Short mmCIF file of N, CA, C and O in Angstrom, two decimals:
data_model
loop_
_atom_site.label_atom_id
_atom_site.label_comp_id
_atom_site.label_asym_id
_atom_site.label_seq_id
_atom_site.Cartn_x
_atom_site.Cartn_y
_atom_site.Cartn_z
N MET A 1 -17.18 15.21 6.77
CA MET A 1 -16.37 13.98 6.40
C MET A 1 -15.35 14.20 5.60
O MET A 1 -15.38 15.03 4.65
N GLU A 2 -14.21 13.47 5.63
CA GLU A 2 -12.85 13.82 4.86
C GLU A 2 -13.29 13.34 3.36
O GLU A 2 -13.92 12.43 3.12
N LYS A 3 -12.59 14.13 2.59
CA LYS A 3 -12.74 14.05 1.09
C LYS A 3 -12.37 12.48 0.61
O LYS A 3 -13.04 12.12 -0.30
N ILE A 4 -11.44 11.92 1.36
CA ILE A 4 -11.02 10.65 0.90
C ILE A 4 -12.17 9.63 0.88
O ILE A 4 -12.23 8.67 0.05
N TRP A 5 -13.20 9.77 1.69
CA TRP A 5 -14.33 8.84 1.87
C TRP A 5 -15.27 9.03 0.63
O TRP A 5 -15.82 7.96 -0.02
N THR A 6 -15.24 10.15 0.04
CA THR A 6 -16.02 10.30 -1.20
C THR A 6 -15.33 9.74 -2.32
O THR A 6 -15.95 9.26 -3.34
N GLU A 7 -14.01 9.88 -2.38
CA GLU A 7 -13.14 9.32 -3.35
C GLU A 7 -13.29 7.81 -3.40
O GLU A 7 -13.36 7.06 -4.42
N LEU A 8 -13.19 7.20 -2.13
CA LEU A 8 -13.36 5.74 -2.07
C LEU A 8 -14.82 5.33 -2.52
O LEU A 8 -14.86 4.29 -3.29
N TYR A 9 -15.82 6.03 -1.98
CA TYR A 9 -17.20 5.66 -2.48
C TYR A 9 -17.25 5.77 -3.88
O TYR A 9 -17.91 4.65 -4.73
N ASN A 10 -16.68 6.88 -4.62
CA ASN A 10 -16.88 6.85 -6.17
C ASN A 10 -16.02 5.81 -6.87
O ASN A 10 -16.40 5.40 -8.00
N ALA A 11 -14.93 5.43 -6.30
CA ALA A 11 -14.15 4.43 -6.85
C ALA A 11 -14.79 3.08 -6.80
O ALA A 11 -14.82 2.33 -7.81
N ALA A 12 -15.39 2.77 -5.65
CA ALA A 12 -16.25 1.50 -5.58
C ALA A 12 -17.43 1.65 -6.54
O ALA A 12 -17.68 0.59 -7.14
N LYS A 13 -18.08 2.70 -6.56
CA LYS A 13 -19.31 2.81 -7.48
C LYS A 13 -18.97 2.68 -8.99
O LYS A 13 -19.54 2.04 -9.59
N ALA A 14 -17.69 3.11 -9.26
CA ALA A 14 -17.26 3.01 -10.69
C ALA A 14 -16.89 1.57 -11.09
O ALA A 14 -17.09 1.28 -12.41
N VAL A 15 -16.75 0.68 -10.18
CA VAL A 15 -16.42 -0.72 -10.60
C VAL A 15 -17.55 -1.63 -10.35
O VAL A 15 -17.54 -2.79 -10.74
N GLN A 16 -18.59 -1.13 -9.60
CA GLN A 16 -19.82 -1.84 -9.24
C GLN A 16 -20.59 -2.04 -10.48
O GLN A 16 -21.20 -1.08 -11.01
N ASN A 17 -20.72 -3.22 -10.94
CA ASN A 17 -21.55 -3.56 -12.10
C ASN A 17 -22.06 -4.88 -12.12
O ASN A 17 -21.48 -5.87 -12.52
N PRO A 18 -23.19 -5.09 -11.37
CA PRO A 18 -23.69 -6.52 -11.17
C PRO A 18 -23.93 -7.21 -12.65
O PRO A 18 -24.52 -6.68 -13.44
N ARG A 19 -23.30 -8.31 -12.73
CA ARG A 19 -23.32 -9.06 -14.03
C ARG A 19 -23.30 -10.54 -13.76
O ARG A 19 -22.64 -11.04 -12.80
N GLU A 20 -23.83 -11.33 -14.62
CA GLU A 20 -23.70 -12.78 -14.76
C GLU A 20 -22.45 -13.12 -15.68
O GLU A 20 -22.55 -12.65 -16.68
N ILE A 21 -21.65 -13.82 -15.03
CA ILE A 21 -20.45 -14.14 -15.86
C ILE A 21 -20.72 -15.57 -16.64
O ILE A 21 -20.27 -15.75 -17.75
N SER A 22 -21.41 -16.39 -15.80
CA SER A 22 -21.77 -17.79 -16.51
C SER A 22 -23.06 -18.10 -15.68
O SER A 22 -23.51 -17.37 -14.79
N GLU A 23 -23.58 -19.38 -16.06
CA GLU A 23 -24.74 -19.83 -15.20
C GLU A 23 -24.43 -20.05 -13.72
O GLU A 23 -25.21 -20.25 -13.03
N ARG A 24 -23.06 -20.11 -13.45
CA ARG A 24 -22.74 -20.47 -12.04
C ARG A 24 -21.94 -19.25 -11.48
O ARG A 24 -21.57 -19.31 -10.15
N ILE A 25 -21.76 -18.16 -12.05
CA ILE A 25 -20.87 -17.15 -11.61
C ILE A 25 -21.50 -15.67 -11.80
O ILE A 25 -21.75 -15.49 -12.85
N GLU A 26 -21.73 -14.85 -10.63
CA GLU A 26 -22.02 -13.64 -10.77
C GLU A 26 -20.94 -12.76 -10.15
O GLU A 26 -20.17 -13.15 -9.33
N ALA A 27 -20.85 -11.48 -10.70
CA ALA A 27 -19.81 -10.57 -10.13
C ALA A 27 -20.31 -9.10 -9.92
O ALA A 27 -21.31 -8.90 -10.74
N GLY A 28 -19.80 -8.38 -9.17
CA GLY A 28 -20.05 -6.97 -9.08
C GLY A 28 -21.28 -6.51 -8.24
O GLY A 28 -21.56 -5.34 -8.26
N GLY A 29 -21.92 -7.37 -7.60
CA GLY A 29 -23.05 -6.98 -6.68
C GLY A 29 -22.44 -6.11 -5.65
O GLY A 29 -23.14 -5.05 -5.34
N VAL A 30 -21.34 -6.42 -4.96
CA VAL A 30 -20.76 -5.60 -3.91
C VAL A 30 -19.31 -5.11 -4.52
O VAL A 30 -18.78 -5.86 -5.27
N ALA A 31 -19.11 -3.96 -4.30
CA ALA A 31 -17.84 -3.33 -4.67
C ALA A 31 -17.15 -2.72 -3.39
O ALA A 31 -17.82 -2.35 -2.52
N ALA A 32 -15.81 -2.82 -3.50
CA ALA A 32 -15.07 -2.22 -2.37
C ALA A 32 -13.85 -1.29 -2.90
O ALA A 32 -13.35 -1.55 -3.93
N ALA A 33 -13.54 -0.37 -1.99
CA ALA A 33 -12.44 0.50 -2.35
C ALA A 33 -11.60 0.62 -1.09
O ALA A 33 -12.09 0.63 0.03
N ILE A 34 -10.24 0.49 -1.22
CA ILE A 34 -9.32 0.45 -0.04
C ILE A 34 -8.31 1.49 -0.34
O ILE A 34 -7.70 1.69 -1.44
N GLU A 35 -8.08 2.35 0.62
CA GLU A 35 -6.95 3.29 0.59
C GLU A 35 -5.75 2.59 1.26
O GLU A 35 -5.73 2.28 2.53
N ALA A 36 -4.68 2.47 0.65
CA ALA A 36 -3.42 1.95 1.08
C ALA A 36 -2.71 3.00 1.81
O ALA A 36 -2.95 4.20 1.75
N ALA A 37 -1.71 2.67 2.70
CA ALA A 37 -0.84 3.66 3.41
C ALA A 37 -0.24 4.71 2.48
O ALA A 37 -0.01 5.78 2.92
N SER A 38 0.03 4.20 1.27
CA SER A 38 0.67 5.19 0.30
C SER A 38 -0.28 6.28 -0.13
O SER A 38 -0.02 7.26 -0.86
N GLY A 39 -1.57 5.98 -0.03
CA GLY A 39 -2.64 7.00 -0.40
C GLY A 39 -3.31 6.55 -1.64
O GLY A 39 -4.36 6.94 -2.00
N ARG A 40 -2.77 5.37 -2.27
CA ARG A 40 -3.43 4.85 -3.55
C ARG A 40 -4.58 4.07 -3.19
O ARG A 40 -4.71 3.47 -2.22
N ILE A 41 -5.61 4.23 -4.15
CA ILE A 41 -6.91 3.52 -3.90
C ILE A 41 -6.79 2.38 -4.81
O ILE A 41 -6.61 2.26 -5.92
N TYR A 42 -7.33 1.23 -4.21
CA TYR A 42 -7.44 -0.15 -4.87
C TYR A 42 -8.85 -0.44 -4.84
O TYR A 42 -9.56 -0.41 -3.84
N THR A 43 -9.37 -1.16 -5.84
CA THR A 43 -10.76 -1.58 -5.96
C THR A 43 -10.93 -3.10 -6.22
O THR A 43 -10.04 -3.71 -6.59
N GLY A 44 -12.13 -3.53 -5.88
CA GLY A 44 -12.26 -4.93 -6.16
C GLY A 44 -13.85 -5.13 -6.10
O GLY A 44 -14.59 -4.32 -5.55
N VAL A 45 -14.30 -6.23 -6.75
CA VAL A 45 -15.69 -6.61 -6.69
C VAL A 45 -15.93 -7.95 -6.21
O VAL A 45 -14.89 -8.83 -6.21
N CYS A 46 -17.02 -8.33 -5.70
CA CYS A 46 -17.32 -9.67 -5.23
C CYS A 46 -17.50 -10.60 -6.46
O CYS A 46 -17.97 -10.02 -7.48
N VAL A 47 -17.13 -11.77 -6.33
CA VAL A 47 -17.25 -12.73 -7.35
C VAL A 47 -18.08 -14.03 -6.62
O VAL A 47 -17.44 -14.61 -5.75
N ASP A 48 -19.23 -14.07 -7.00
CA ASP A 48 -20.08 -15.06 -6.29
C ASP A 48 -20.17 -16.32 -7.19
O ASP A 48 -20.57 -16.21 -8.39
N THR A 49 -19.83 -17.54 -6.55
CA THR A 49 -20.04 -18.72 -7.40
C THR A 49 -20.88 -19.83 -6.93
O THR A 49 -21.49 -19.58 -5.76
N ALA A 50 -21.20 -20.70 -7.58
CA ALA A 50 -22.16 -21.81 -7.02
C ALA A 50 -21.52 -22.74 -5.98
O ALA A 50 -22.21 -23.57 -5.40
N CYS A 51 -20.24 -22.57 -5.76
CA CYS A 51 -19.52 -23.27 -4.59
C CYS A 51 -18.92 -22.38 -3.85
O CYS A 51 -18.96 -21.01 -3.90
N THR A 52 -17.85 -22.62 -3.06
CA THR A 52 -17.21 -21.71 -2.24
C THR A 52 -15.85 -20.98 -2.74
O THR A 52 -15.00 -20.43 -2.06
N LEU A 53 -15.86 -21.13 -3.99
CA LEU A 53 -14.56 -20.56 -4.84
C LEU A 53 -14.72 -19.02 -4.95
O LEU A 53 -13.68 -18.49 -5.51
N GLY A 54 -15.71 -18.39 -4.73
CA GLY A 54 -15.79 -16.85 -4.87
C GLY A 54 -14.96 -16.19 -3.92
O GLY A 54 -14.12 -16.60 -3.18
N ILE A 55 -15.17 -14.74 -4.11
CA ILE A 55 -14.25 -13.97 -3.27
C ILE A 55 -15.22 -12.64 -2.86
O ILE A 55 -15.95 -12.12 -3.74
N CYS A 56 -14.90 -12.13 -1.69
CA CYS A 56 -15.54 -10.81 -1.39
C CYS A 56 -14.83 -9.61 -2.01
O CYS A 56 -13.74 -9.74 -2.40
N ALA A 57 -15.55 -8.62 -2.20
CA ALA A 57 -15.07 -7.43 -2.85
C ALA A 57 -13.80 -6.87 -2.05
O ALA A 57 -12.78 -6.49 -2.68
N GLU A 58 -13.95 -6.79 -0.75
CA GLU A 58 -12.78 -6.34 0.04
C GLU A 58 -11.60 -7.03 -0.10
O GLU A 58 -10.61 -6.51 -0.25
N ARG A 59 -11.75 -8.39 0.05
CA ARG A 59 -10.45 -9.12 -0.31
C ARG A 59 -9.95 -9.05 -1.58
O ARG A 59 -8.69 -9.02 -1.84
N ASN A 60 -10.81 -8.99 -2.46
CA ASN A 60 -10.50 -8.80 -4.09
C ASN A 60 -9.62 -7.46 -4.03
O ASN A 60 -8.60 -7.49 -4.71
N ALA A 61 -10.06 -6.33 -3.45
CA ALA A 61 -9.34 -5.06 -3.48
C ALA A 61 -8.00 -5.27 -2.66
O ALA A 61 -7.10 -4.79 -3.19
N MET A 62 -7.99 -6.06 -1.59
CA MET A 62 -6.70 -6.30 -1.00
C MET A 62 -5.69 -7.02 -1.69
O MET A 62 -4.54 -6.79 -1.66
N PHE A 63 -6.22 -8.14 -2.51
CA PHE A 63 -5.34 -8.91 -3.32
C PHE A 63 -4.87 -7.97 -4.45
O PHE A 63 -3.65 -8.01 -4.79
N HIS A 64 -5.56 -6.97 -4.99
CA HIS A 64 -5.14 -6.08 -6.04
C HIS A 64 -3.92 -5.29 -5.23
O HIS A 64 -2.89 -5.04 -6.05
N MET A 65 -4.16 -4.80 -4.13
CA MET A 65 -3.25 -3.83 -3.39
C MET A 65 -1.91 -4.82 -3.28
O MET A 65 -0.83 -4.14 -3.60
N ILE A 66 -1.97 -6.03 -2.85
CA ILE A 66 -0.88 -6.82 -2.65
C ILE A 66 -0.02 -6.95 -3.89
O ILE A 66 1.04 -7.05 -4.01
N THR A 67 -0.88 -7.40 -5.02
CA THR A 67 -0.35 -7.65 -6.24
C THR A 67 0.47 -6.26 -6.78
O THR A 67 1.64 -6.51 -7.49
N GLU A 68 0.09 -5.18 -6.45
CA GLU A 68 0.86 -4.01 -6.83
C GLU A 68 1.92 -3.54 -5.79
O GLU A 68 2.67 -2.49 -5.92
N GLY A 69 2.13 -4.60 -4.88
CA GLY A 69 3.36 -4.31 -3.99
C GLY A 69 3.11 -3.63 -2.64
O GLY A 69 4.04 -3.30 -1.96
N GLU A 70 1.94 -3.42 -2.30
CA GLU A 70 1.58 -2.74 -0.92
C GLU A 70 0.90 -3.67 0.02
O GLU A 70 0.32 -4.80 -0.49
N HIS A 71 1.03 -3.37 1.21
CA HIS A 71 0.40 -4.34 2.27
C HIS A 71 -0.14 -3.59 3.44
O HIS A 71 -0.52 -4.38 4.55
N GLU A 72 -0.17 -2.26 3.47
CA GLU A 72 -0.79 -1.57 4.61
C GLU A 72 -1.98 -0.86 4.24
O GLU A 72 -2.03 -0.14 3.21
N ILE A 73 -3.01 -1.13 4.97
CA ILE A 73 -4.34 -0.32 4.73
C ILE A 73 -4.67 0.71 5.71
O ILE A 73 -4.34 0.64 6.91
N ARG A 74 -5.16 1.83 5.15
CA ARG A 74 -5.75 2.86 6.03
C ARG A 74 -7.18 2.80 6.17
O ARG A 74 -7.69 3.05 7.24
N ARG A 75 -7.85 2.72 4.91
CA ARG A 75 -9.42 2.84 4.91
C ARG A 75 -10.09 1.81 4.10
O ARG A 75 -9.48 1.41 3.04
N VAL A 76 -11.13 1.34 4.51
CA VAL A 76 -11.95 0.40 3.69
C VAL A 76 -13.42 0.80 3.56
O VAL A 76 -14.09 1.27 4.55
N LEU A 77 -13.91 0.74 2.45
CA LEU A 77 -15.42 1.09 2.06
C LEU A 77 -15.90 0.04 1.28
O LEU A 77 -15.35 -0.31 0.15
N ALA A 78 -16.97 -0.54 1.74
CA ALA A 78 -17.83 -1.63 1.00
C ALA A 78 -19.12 -1.13 0.57
O ALA A 78 -19.86 -0.63 1.39
N LEU A 79 -19.35 -1.12 -0.75
CA LEU A 79 -20.56 -0.70 -1.25
C LEU A 79 -21.58 -1.81 -1.65
O LEU A 79 -21.19 -2.72 -2.48
N MET A 80 -22.81 -1.95 -0.94
CA MET A 80 -23.67 -2.97 -1.12
C MET A 80 -24.44 -2.78 -2.48
O MET A 80 -24.43 -1.61 -3.01
N PRO A 81 -25.18 -3.75 -2.84
CA PRO A 81 -26.02 -3.70 -4.09
C PRO A 81 -26.92 -2.43 -4.12
O PRO A 81 -27.27 -1.90 -5.05
N ASP A 82 -27.53 -2.11 -2.98
CA ASP A 82 -28.56 -1.11 -2.90
C ASP A 82 -27.98 0.25 -2.64
O ASP A 82 -28.58 1.23 -2.46
N GLY A 83 -26.61 0.45 -2.85
CA GLY A 83 -25.93 1.65 -2.57
C GLY A 83 -25.53 2.10 -1.26
O GLY A 83 -24.80 3.20 -1.01
N THR A 84 -25.78 1.24 -0.26
CA THR A 84 -25.41 1.59 1.16
C THR A 84 -24.02 0.97 1.39
O THR A 84 -23.51 0.23 0.53
N THR A 85 -23.52 1.36 2.58
CA THR A 85 -22.16 0.92 2.77
C THR A 85 -22.34 0.01 4.21
O THR A 85 -23.37 0.11 4.79
N ALA A 86 -21.43 -0.89 4.27
CA ALA A 86 -21.50 -1.90 5.39
C ALA A 86 -20.05 -2.35 5.82
O ALA A 86 -19.11 -2.26 5.08
N ALA A 87 -20.12 -3.05 6.92
CA ALA A 87 -18.74 -3.59 7.41
C ALA A 87 -18.31 -4.77 6.61
O ALA A 87 -19.16 -5.55 6.14
N PRO A 88 -17.15 -4.97 6.58
CA PRO A 88 -16.52 -6.20 5.91
C PRO A 88 -16.93 -7.44 6.67
O PRO A 88 -17.19 -7.36 7.94
N CYS A 89 -17.11 -8.59 6.04
CA CYS A 89 -17.62 -9.80 6.67
C CYS A 89 -16.26 -10.32 7.51
O CYS A 89 -15.28 -9.76 7.50
N GLY A 90 -16.56 -11.32 8.33
CA GLY A 90 -15.72 -11.86 9.20
C GLY A 90 -14.46 -12.35 8.53
O GLY A 90 -13.26 -12.13 8.94
N ALA A 91 -14.51 -12.99 7.25
CA ALA A 91 -13.40 -13.42 6.62
C ALA A 91 -12.48 -12.35 6.28
O ALA A 91 -11.21 -12.34 6.30
N CYS A 92 -13.03 -11.26 5.77
CA CYS A 92 -12.39 -10.00 5.29
C CYS A 92 -11.58 -9.39 6.53
O CYS A 92 -10.57 -8.91 6.39
N ARG A 93 -12.29 -9.38 7.73
CA ARG A 93 -11.78 -8.69 8.98
C ARG A 93 -10.49 -9.61 9.26
O ARG A 93 -9.49 -9.08 9.66
N GLU A 94 -10.78 -10.96 9.26
CA GLU A 94 -9.66 -11.86 9.57
C GLU A 94 -8.35 -11.63 8.78
O GLU A 94 -7.30 -11.62 9.15
N PHE A 95 -8.71 -11.43 7.37
CA PHE A 95 -7.62 -11.27 6.53
C PHE A 95 -6.77 -10.10 6.81
O PHE A 95 -5.66 -9.97 6.79
N MET A 96 -7.46 -8.87 7.11
CA MET A 96 -7.05 -7.66 7.38
C MET A 96 -6.10 -7.72 8.65
O MET A 96 -4.98 -7.14 8.75
N THR A 97 -6.63 -8.54 9.75
CA THR A 97 -5.88 -8.56 10.81
C THR A 97 -4.55 -9.48 10.69
O THR A 97 -3.47 -9.23 11.36
N GLN A 98 -4.64 -10.46 9.81
CA GLN A 98 -3.43 -11.24 9.50
C GLN A 98 -2.44 -10.52 8.68
O GLN A 98 -1.26 -10.77 8.74
N LEU A 99 -2.97 -9.70 7.80
CA LEU A 99 -2.17 -8.84 6.93
C LEU A 99 -1.41 -7.82 7.76
O LEU A 99 -0.27 -7.50 7.52
N MET A 100 -2.04 -7.32 8.88
CA MET A 100 -1.29 -6.16 9.68
C MET A 100 -1.43 -6.59 11.09
O MET A 100 -1.80 -5.72 11.84
N PRO A 101 -0.95 -7.66 11.69
CA PRO A 101 -1.08 -8.03 12.94
C PRO A 101 -0.32 -6.87 13.77
O PRO A 101 0.80 -6.56 13.52
N GLY A 102 -1.05 -6.48 14.91
CA GLY A 102 -0.38 -5.45 15.78
C GLY A 102 -0.64 -4.07 15.36
O GLY A 102 -0.47 -3.09 15.86
N ARG A 103 -1.15 -4.11 14.01
CA ARG A 103 -1.40 -2.72 13.39
C ARG A 103 -2.81 -2.44 12.73
O ARG A 103 -3.20 -1.42 12.34
N TYR A 104 -3.55 -3.48 12.83
CA TYR A 104 -4.92 -3.55 12.21
C TYR A 104 -5.89 -2.58 12.93
O TYR A 104 -6.81 -2.20 12.26
N GLN A 105 -5.63 -2.43 14.21
CA GLN A 105 -6.67 -1.75 15.05
C GLN A 105 -7.14 -0.34 14.53
O GLN A 105 -8.13 0.13 14.75
N ASN A 106 -6.25 0.35 13.86
CA ASN A 106 -6.42 1.65 13.43
C ASN A 106 -6.95 1.68 11.97
O ASN A 106 -7.23 2.93 11.55
N VAL A 107 -7.13 0.60 11.26
CA VAL A 107 -7.82 0.75 9.93
C VAL A 107 -9.25 1.27 10.13
O VAL A 107 -10.02 0.77 10.96
N GLU A 108 -9.52 2.24 9.40
CA GLU A 108 -10.87 2.89 9.48
C GLU A 108 -11.84 2.25 8.37
O GLU A 108 -11.47 1.98 7.22
N ILE A 109 -13.11 1.85 8.91
CA ILE A 109 -14.04 1.19 8.30
C ILE A 109 -15.33 2.18 8.01
O ILE A 109 -15.79 2.62 9.09
N MET A 110 -15.89 2.44 6.85
CA MET A 110 -17.06 3.17 6.61
C MET A 110 -18.30 2.27 6.95
O MET A 110 -18.35 1.40 6.03
N LEU A 111 -19.03 2.49 7.92
CA LEU A 111 -20.01 1.69 8.21
C LEU A 111 -21.32 2.27 7.52
O LEU A 111 -22.17 1.54 6.93
N ASP A 112 -21.58 3.42 7.68
CA ASP A 112 -22.69 4.13 7.09
C ASP A 112 -22.38 5.44 6.25
O ASP A 112 -22.01 6.40 7.01
N TYR A 113 -22.19 5.40 5.00
CA TYR A 113 -21.80 6.62 4.27
C TYR A 113 -22.78 7.84 4.46
O TYR A 113 -22.36 8.94 4.72
N GLU A 114 -23.97 7.50 4.42
CA GLU A 114 -25.13 8.58 4.52
C GLU A 114 -24.96 9.29 5.88
O GLU A 114 -25.09 10.49 5.96
N LYS A 115 -24.80 8.46 6.81
CA LYS A 115 -24.64 9.11 8.27
C LYS A 115 -23.22 9.40 8.77
O LYS A 115 -23.07 9.81 9.86
N GLU A 116 -22.38 9.15 7.75
CA GLU A 116 -20.85 9.56 8.03
C GLU A 116 -20.35 8.66 9.22
O GLU A 116 -19.64 9.19 10.13
N LYS A 117 -20.83 7.51 9.38
CA LYS A 117 -20.46 6.58 10.54
C LYS A 117 -19.27 5.82 10.21
O LYS A 117 -19.23 4.89 9.35
N ILE A 118 -18.12 6.06 10.91
CA ILE A 118 -16.87 5.32 10.60
C ILE A 118 -16.41 4.78 12.05
O ILE A 118 -16.46 5.33 13.08
N VAL A 119 -15.90 3.51 11.82
CA VAL A 119 -15.33 2.96 13.00
C VAL A 119 -13.97 2.35 12.63
O VAL A 119 -13.65 2.32 11.45
N THR A 120 -13.25 1.79 13.72
CA THR A 120 -11.97 1.25 13.44
C THR A 120 -12.20 -0.31 13.30
O THR A 120 -13.11 -0.81 13.96
N LEU A 121 -11.27 -0.91 12.75
CA LEU A 121 -11.23 -2.42 12.57
C LEU A 121 -11.05 -2.93 14.10
O LEU A 121 -11.48 -3.96 14.41
N GLY A 122 -10.27 -2.19 14.89
CA GLY A 122 -10.13 -2.56 16.31
C GLY A 122 -11.38 -2.60 17.09
O GLY A 122 -11.64 -3.48 17.96
N GLU A 123 -12.37 -1.59 16.71
CA GLU A 123 -13.67 -1.66 17.38
C GLU A 123 -14.42 -2.85 16.90
O GLU A 123 -15.25 -3.43 17.65
N LEU A 124 -14.38 -3.10 15.67
CA LEU A 124 -15.08 -4.32 15.11
C LEU A 124 -14.53 -5.68 15.49
O LEU A 124 -15.32 -6.57 15.68
N THR A 125 -13.22 -5.69 15.71
CA THR A 125 -12.52 -7.00 15.93
C THR A 125 -11.60 -6.72 17.22
O THR A 125 -10.38 -6.73 16.91
N PRO A 126 -12.11 -6.54 18.46
CA PRO A 126 -11.46 -6.07 19.51
C PRO A 126 -10.42 -7.22 20.15
O PRO A 126 -9.41 -6.83 20.64
N GLU A 127 -10.83 -8.46 19.98
CA GLU A 127 -10.14 -9.54 20.72
C GLU A 127 -9.54 -10.52 19.57
O GLU A 127 -9.92 -11.67 19.68
N TRP A 128 -8.84 -10.20 18.69
CA TRP A 128 -8.36 -10.99 17.69
C TRP A 128 -7.34 -11.99 18.25
O TRP A 128 -6.45 -11.71 18.85
N TRP A 129 -7.53 -13.37 17.99
CA TRP A 129 -6.67 -14.32 18.29
C TRP A 129 -6.20 -14.21 19.84
O TRP A 129 -5.11 -14.07 20.09
N ILE A 130 -7.20 -14.31 20.61
CA ILE A 130 -6.95 -14.18 22.09
C ILE A 130 -6.05 -15.31 22.48
O ILE A 130 -6.04 -16.31 22.18
#
């Protein structure tokens, strides 16, 4: 496995800190790390709310990337509460495809860190906006 995946895993682990923000908001159960085209790593955590105002860790990391002036993604790693990795949800996949239409297919996604299983966003989302 390429060294960058360990860097992404460690970056996500460093910000994952499950906590209660208020009686209606929790954060940090899921953490994400994204490698931008520049090679810079951006992180984010999920913010879960009592209504639909929350945000996934992956989109939080992408928003951080955009805030810093970048908009091209190379790799995405999402770290679940139990320490495993998983694919981004449909909303996060949709955001990535809209962020990089015509170029999203090659974004690499870590599905299973322990088994070193990596897929592309094109494999996960083959027929976007048919």
